Coordinates of C-alpha atoms in Angstrom, one line a residue:
M1 CA 232.0 250.4 -17.3
V2 CA 232.0 247.4 -19.0
H3 CA 230.9 245.4 -15.9
A4 CA 228.1 247.9 -15.3
T5 CA 227.6 247.8 -19.2
L6 CA 226.6 244.3 -19.2
K7 CA 224.3 244.3 -16.5
E8 CA 222.3 247.0 -18.2
L9 CA 222.5 244.2 -21.0
L10 CA 221.7 241.3 -19.1
E11 CA 219.2 242.0 -16.5
P12 CA 216.1 242.6 -18.8
I13 CA 216.8 239.4 -20.0
F14 CA 217.1 237.4 -16.8
E15 CA 214.9 239.0 -14.6
S16 CA 211.9 238.0 -16.4
L17 CA 212.8 234.6 -15.9
F18 CA 214.0 234.5 -11.9
S19 CA 211.8 233.0 -9.2
D20 CA 209.3 235.2 -7.6
H21 CA 210.7 234.3 -4.2
S22 CA 214.0 235.8 -4.9
Y23 CA 214.4 239.0 -3.6
G24 CA 218.1 240.4 -3.3
F25 CA 219.9 242.5 -5.8
R26 CA 216.8 243.2 -8.1
P27 CA 214.7 246.2 -9.1
E28 CA 211.8 247.2 -6.9
R29 CA 212.7 244.5 -4.6
N30 CA 214.4 244.5 -0.9
Q31 CA 215.1 242.9 2.3
R32 CA 212.0 244.1 3.8
Q33 CA 209.4 242.3 1.1
A34 CA 211.9 239.4 2.1
V35 CA 211.0 238.8 5.8
E36 CA 207.7 240.0 5.3
A37 CA 207.0 236.9 2.9
A38 CA 208.8 235.3 5.3
R39 CA 206.6 235.9 8.0
E40 CA 203.6 235.1 5.7
I41 CA 204.7 231.6 5.0
V42 CA 205.5 231.1 8.9
A43 CA 202.0 232.4 9.7
G44 CA 200.7 230.4 7.0
G45 CA 201.5 226.9 9.0
K46 CA 205.2 226.5 8.7
P47 CA 207.2 227.4 11.4
Y48 CA 210.1 225.4 11.2
V49 CA 213.1 226.8 8.6
V50 CA 215.8 224.9 6.8
D51 CA 218.5 227.6 7.2
I52 CA 221.5 226.5 4.5
D53 CA 224.6 228.7 4.9
L54 CA 226.3 228.3 1.6
S55 CA 230.5 228.5 2.0
K56 CA 232.4 231.9 0.5
F57 CA 229.7 231.7 -2.2
F58 CA 231.1 234.6 -4.2
D59 CA 234.4 233.1 -4.0
R60 CA 233.1 229.7 -5.4
I61 CA 230.9 230.2 -8.3
H62 CA 231.7 227.6 -11.0
H63 CA 233.1 229.5 -14.1
D64 CA 231.8 226.7 -16.9
R65 CA 228.6 226.2 -15.4
L66 CA 227.9 229.6 -15.0
I67 CA 228.5 230.2 -18.6
T68 CA 226.7 227.2 -19.5
R69 CA 223.7 228.8 -18.0
L70 CA 224.0 231.7 -19.6
S71 CA 224.3 230.5 -23.3
Q72 CA 220.6 229.0 -23.0
H73 CA 219.5 232.6 -23.1
I74 CA 222.4 234.3 -24.9
A75 CA 223.4 233.6 -28.5
D76 CA 225.7 235.8 -28.7
K77 CA 229.4 234.3 -28.5
R78 CA 231.2 237.5 -28.0
I79 CA 229.4 238.4 -24.5
L80 CA 229.8 235.0 -23.4
R81 CA 233.2 235.4 -24.3
L82 CA 234.1 238.3 -22.3
I83 CA 232.2 237.4 -19.6
G84 CA 234.4 234.8 -19.5
L85 CA 237.7 236.9 -19.5
L86 CA 235.8 239.2 -16.5
L87 CA 235.3 236.1 -14.3
R88 CA 238.9 234.7 -15.1
S89 CA 240.9 238.1 -14.8
G90 CA 242.6 237.2 -11.6
I91 CA 243.4 239.1 -8.7
M92 CA 246.3 241.7 -8.0
T93 CA 248.2 241.9 -4.9
N94 CA 251.8 243.6 -4.3
G95 CA 251.9 243.8 -8.3
L96 CA 251.3 240.1 -9.1
V97 CA 248.3 238.8 -10.6
T98 CA 247.3 235.7 -9.6
P99 CA 244.6 233.7 -12.1
S100 CA 240.8 233.4 -10.9
T101 CA 239.6 229.5 -11.8
E102 CA 236.4 230.3 -9.5
G103 CA 234.4 233.1 -8.4
A104 CA 232.6 236.0 -9.2
V105 CA 234.7 239.6 -8.9
Q106 CA 234.2 241.3 -5.6
G107 CA 232.5 244.8 -6.1
S108 CA 231.9 244.3 -9.5
P109 CA 228.3 245.3 -10.3
L110 CA 228.0 243.0 -12.6
S111 CA 228.7 239.7 -9.7
P112 CA 225.2 240.0 -7.6
L113 CA 223.3 239.5 -11.2
L114 CA 225.6 236.7 -12.2
S115 CA 224.8 235.3 -8.5
N116 CA 221.2 235.5 -8.8
I117 CA 221.8 233.6 -12.5
V118 CA 223.9 231.0 -10.6
L119 CA 220.9 230.6 -7.6
D120 CA 218.2 230.6 -10.1
E121 CA 218.6 227.0 -10.6
L122 CA 218.3 226.3 -6.8
D123 CA 215.1 228.1 -6.9
K124 CA 213.9 226.4 -9.8
E125 CA 214.9 223.0 -7.9
L126 CA 213.0 224.2 -4.6
E127 CA 209.6 225.3 -6.5
R128 CA 209.5 221.8 -8.4
R129 CA 209.8 220.1 -5.2
G130 CA 206.8 222.3 -4.2
L131 CA 208.6 224.2 -1.1
E132 CA 208.0 227.5 0.4
F133 CA 211.5 229.9 0.7
C134 CA 212.7 233.0 0.3
R135 CA 216.1 233.6 -1.0
F136 CA 217.8 237.2 -0.6
A137 CA 221.5 236.4 -2.4
D138 CA 222.5 233.4 -0.8
D139 CA 220.9 233.6 2.5
C140 CA 218.1 231.1 1.5
N141 CA 215.5 229.9 4.4
I142 CA 213.1 227.0 3.6
F143 CA 209.9 226.7 5.9
V144 CA 208.4 223.2 6.3
K145 CA 205.6 221.9 8.8
T146 CA 207.7 219.9 10.9
P147 CA 211.3 219.2 12.4
K148 CA 211.3 215.7 10.5
A149 CA 210.2 217.4 6.9
A150 CA 212.9 220.2 8.1
Q151 CA 215.7 217.9 8.5
R152 CA 215.2 215.9 5.4
V153 CA 215.0 218.8 3.4
M154 CA 217.8 219.6 5.0
E155 CA 220.2 216.8 3.7
S156 CA 218.8 216.2 0.4
I157 CA 218.7 220.4 -0.4
S158 CA 222.8 220.2 0.8
G159 CA 223.2 217.4 -1.5
Y160 CA 222.1 219.2 -4.1
I161 CA 223.6 222.2 -4.1
E162 CA 226.8 220.5 -3.6
K163 CA 226.8 217.6 -6.5
R164 CA 224.6 219.7 -9.3
L165 CA 225.5 223.5 -8.1
K166 CA 229.4 222.8 -7.5
L167 CA 229.3 225.2 -4.2
V168 CA 230.0 224.1 -0.5
V169 CA 227.6 224.1 2.3
N170 CA 228.8 225.7 5.5
Q171 CA 227.6 222.8 8.3
D172 CA 228.6 224.5 10.9
K173 CA 226.5 227.2 10.1
S174 CA 223.4 225.9 8.7
Q175 CA 220.5 224.9 10.7
V176 CA 217.3 223.4 11.1
A177 CA 214.9 225.3 13.9
R178 CA 212.1 226.9 14.2
S179 CA 211.9 230.4 13.1
D180 CA 212.4 232.5 16.2
R181 CA 215.4 230.5 16.3
V182 CA 216.9 231.2 13.3
K183 CA 218.0 235.4 11.4
F184 CA 217.0 236.2 8.3
L185 CA 218.4 239.4 7.1
G186 CA 218.8 240.7 10.7
M187 CA 215.7 240.4 11.6
T188 CA 213.4 237.0 13.2
I189 CA 209.9 235.7 12.6
V190 CA 208.1 235.6 15.8
G191 CA 204.8 233.4 15.1
K192 CA 202.9 236.0 13.2
T193 CA 205.5 238.8 13.8
I194 CA 208.3 240.2 12.8
A195 CA 211.7 241.2 15.2
I196 CA 215.0 242.7 15.1
S197 CA 217.5 239.6 15.8
L198 CA 219.3 239.3 19.4
K199 CA 222.5 239.1 17.2
A200 CA 221.5 242.3 15.6
L201 CA 220.2 244.4 18.7
Q202 CA 224.0 243.1 20.1
T203 CA 226.0 244.5 17.3
A204 CA 224.1 247.9 17.3
M205 CA 224.9 247.8 21.1
A206 CA 228.5 247.5 20.2
K207 CA 228.2 250.0 17.7
V208 CA 226.6 252.8 20.4
K209 CA 229.5 252.0 22.7
E210 CA 232.4 252.4 19.7
L211 CA 230.3 256.1 18.9
T212 CA 230.5 257.1 22.6
P213 CA 233.6 256.0 24.1
R214 CA 235.0 257.4 27.4
G215 CA 237.8 259.9 27.3
T216 CA 237.3 260.7 23.8
H217 CA 238.9 264.0 22.8
L218 CA 235.4 264.4 20.0
T219 CA 233.3 267.4 21.1
L220 CA 229.6 266.6 22.1
E221 CA 228.1 268.3 18.6
K222 CA 230.5 265.7 16.6
T223 CA 229.7 262.9 18.4
L224 CA 226.2 263.7 18.0
E225 CA 226.5 264.0 14.3
E226 CA 228.3 260.2 14.0
I227 CA 226.1 259.2 16.2
N228 CA 222.8 260.5 14.1
S229 CA 224.9 259.5 11.0
W230 CA 224.7 255.9 11.8
Y231 CA 221.6 255.4 13.5
V232 CA 219.5 256.9 11.1
G233 CA 220.6 254.3 8.6
W234 CA 219.9 251.6 11.3
A235 CA 216.6 252.9 12.1
G236 CA 215.4 252.9 8.7
Y237 CA 216.3 249.4 8.2
F238 CA 215.2 248.0 11.3
E239 CA 212.2 249.5 11.6
M240 CA 210.2 247.1 10.0
T241 CA 210.4 245.3 13.7
Y242 CA 206.8 244.9 15.3
Y243 CA 208.2 245.7 18.1
P244 CA 208.8 249.7 18.5
A245 CA 210.4 248.8 22.1
Q246 CA 213.5 247.5 20.6
L247 CA 214.1 250.8 18.5
K248 CA 213.6 252.7 22.2
K249 CA 216.0 250.6 23.6
I250 CA 218.6 251.5 21.1
E251 CA 217.9 254.8 21.5
A252 CA 218.0 255.1 25.5
H253 CA 221.3 253.4 25.6
I254 CA 222.4 256.6 23.5
R255 CA 221.3 259.0 25.5
R256 CA 222.5 256.9 28.8
R257 CA 226.2 256.7 27.3
L258 CA 226.0 260.3 26.7
R259 CA 224.6 261.4 30.0
S260 CA 227.3 259.5 31.6
R261 CA 229.6 261.5 29.3
L262 CA 228.3 264.8 30.8
V263 CA 228.5 263.8 34.0
D264 CA 232.4 262.7 33.8
Q265 CA 233.3 266.0 32.1
Q266 CA 232.7 268.2 35.8
K267 CA 235.5 267.9 37.6
S268 CA 234.0 267.9 40.7
K269 CA 230.5 266.5 42.6
R270 CA 230.3 270.8 43.0
N271 CA 230.1 271.2 39.7
L272 CA 228.0 268.9 39.0
Y273 CA 225.7 269.9 41.4
R274 CA 225.6 273.3 40.0
K275 CA 225.6 272.2 36.3
L276 CA 222.0 270.2 37.3
V277 CA 220.6 273.3 39.0
K278 CA 221.5 275.4 36.0
R279 CA 219.6 273.3 34.8
G280 CA 215.9 273.3 36.5
V281 CA 216.9 270.2 38.5
P282 CA 215.4 271.3 42.4
R283 CA 218.1 271.6 44.5
H284 CA 217.2 268.8 47.0
Q285 CA 217.2 266.3 43.7
A286 CA 220.6 267.3 42.6
A287 CA 222.0 267.4 46.0
K288 CA 220.4 263.6 46.6
A289 CA 221.6 262.2 43.3
V290 CA 225.4 263.9 43.5
F291 CA 226.1 263.3 46.6
S292 CA 226.3 260.4 46.9
N293 CA 229.0 257.1 46.1
R294 CA 227.4 256.5 43.0
K295 CA 229.6 256.3 39.6
R296 CA 229.3 258.0 36.2
W297 CA 226.7 255.1 35.0
A298 CA 224.7 254.9 38.1
L299 CA 224.4 258.5 38.0
S300 CA 223.6 258.9 34.5
H301 CA 220.2 257.0 35.5
T302 CA 219.2 259.2 38.2
R303 CA 216.1 261.5 37.8
A304 CA 217.8 264.6 38.6
V305 CA 220.5 263.7 35.6
E306 CA 217.7 262.3 33.3
K307 CA 215.8 265.2 33.6
A308 CA 218.8 267.9 33.4
Y309 CA 219.6 265.6 30.0
S310 CA 216.2 265.1 29.0
V311 CA 214.9 263.8 25.3
G312 CA 213.7 267.2 24.5
W313 CA 217.9 268.6 25.2
F314 CA 218.9 265.8 23.0
I315 CA 216.5 266.4 20.1
E316 CA 217.6 270.2 20.4
E317 CA 221.1 269.5 20.5
M318 CA 220.9 266.6 17.7
G319 CA 219.4 269.5 15.5
Q320 CA 222.3 272.2 16.0
A321 CA 224.3 269.0 15.3
I322 CA 222.5 268.6 12.2
R323 CA 222.7 272.3 11.4
S324 CA 226.4 272.5 11.0
S325 CA 226.7 269.1 9.2
K326 CA 227.0 269.1 5.7
Q327 CA 226.5 265.0 4.8
L328 CA 223.0 264.5 4.9
P329 CA 219.9 267.0 4.2
H330 CA 219.3 268.6 7.1
W331 CA 215.6 268.4 7.1
F332 CA 215.4 264.6 6.9
E333 CA 218.2 263.9 9.4
L334 CA 216.5 266.5 12.2
H335 CA 213.2 264.7 10.9
Q336 CA 213.9 261.4 11.4
W337 CA 215.8 261.6 14.9
V338 CA 212.7 263.3 16.3
R339 CA 210.5 260.7 15.4
L340 CA 212.9 258.3 16.2
T341 CA 213.3 259.8 19.6

């Protein structure tokens, strides 16, 4: 409650002072705006990115520098003392308190605001140098015209961060590269377009595999419910991509994983053949697919199985799973699933 109250008091004071290039943890600002702003800069002729990664940023916030920064706009010493007490409150492990001499409290509603106050000094320095950039929390990309200029900016700004802000630049993760080689908030700027980054797609594929394991005891309805709970949020964020085929690739992979499971549930080839025929697949087509040497994964991609368990069938099953779920409004999830599928 104390952390939240301080945030409510301080945010109006500092919000008007923050840079227009800062998008993280601010009212009416979000990741989509940050990525779109980055796209506009690249489209304007600055395709090289200085991607600076701050090592354990929240754990390394310098308390004295932060309090000094706060005191420039807050005259009440009691507020400054209270923030100082919160910062130094320590961490309890197995009943023992370890004092904290640097860093912000993890999970605190106040910490994101304090992090923006710390990094606003970096924003002002970048603006003073006439550099174009986008920052979301500690994820900051600076855009320039040439690789030589990018390297020069990387060296000078890294020095400024470590010497002036007393933070640590992770040299292994920081890089200078073209925008289509850099991940920013899960997205990649490709020319004048926005695409989901390769790493984000790989992570999504791994999540699909996790949600659709082999030999699971979960019912299909429960599996669909869990997939829906994850995918609606994931797709809601990544639909900013200019390439809808990226979303369709994930959706197709979900359906194939589920078809493979449905195939495996049949105890024999004859049972699978009868199931496909019952679901409207012509006998010769069902027989050609089933009575072959194909395993479950190969069978899941045959025309017979895809026809039996079509997109429409998944929409219907998803609707039933949603109607039995109490997690989110039924109309919202079903609308999202049908639209995305």
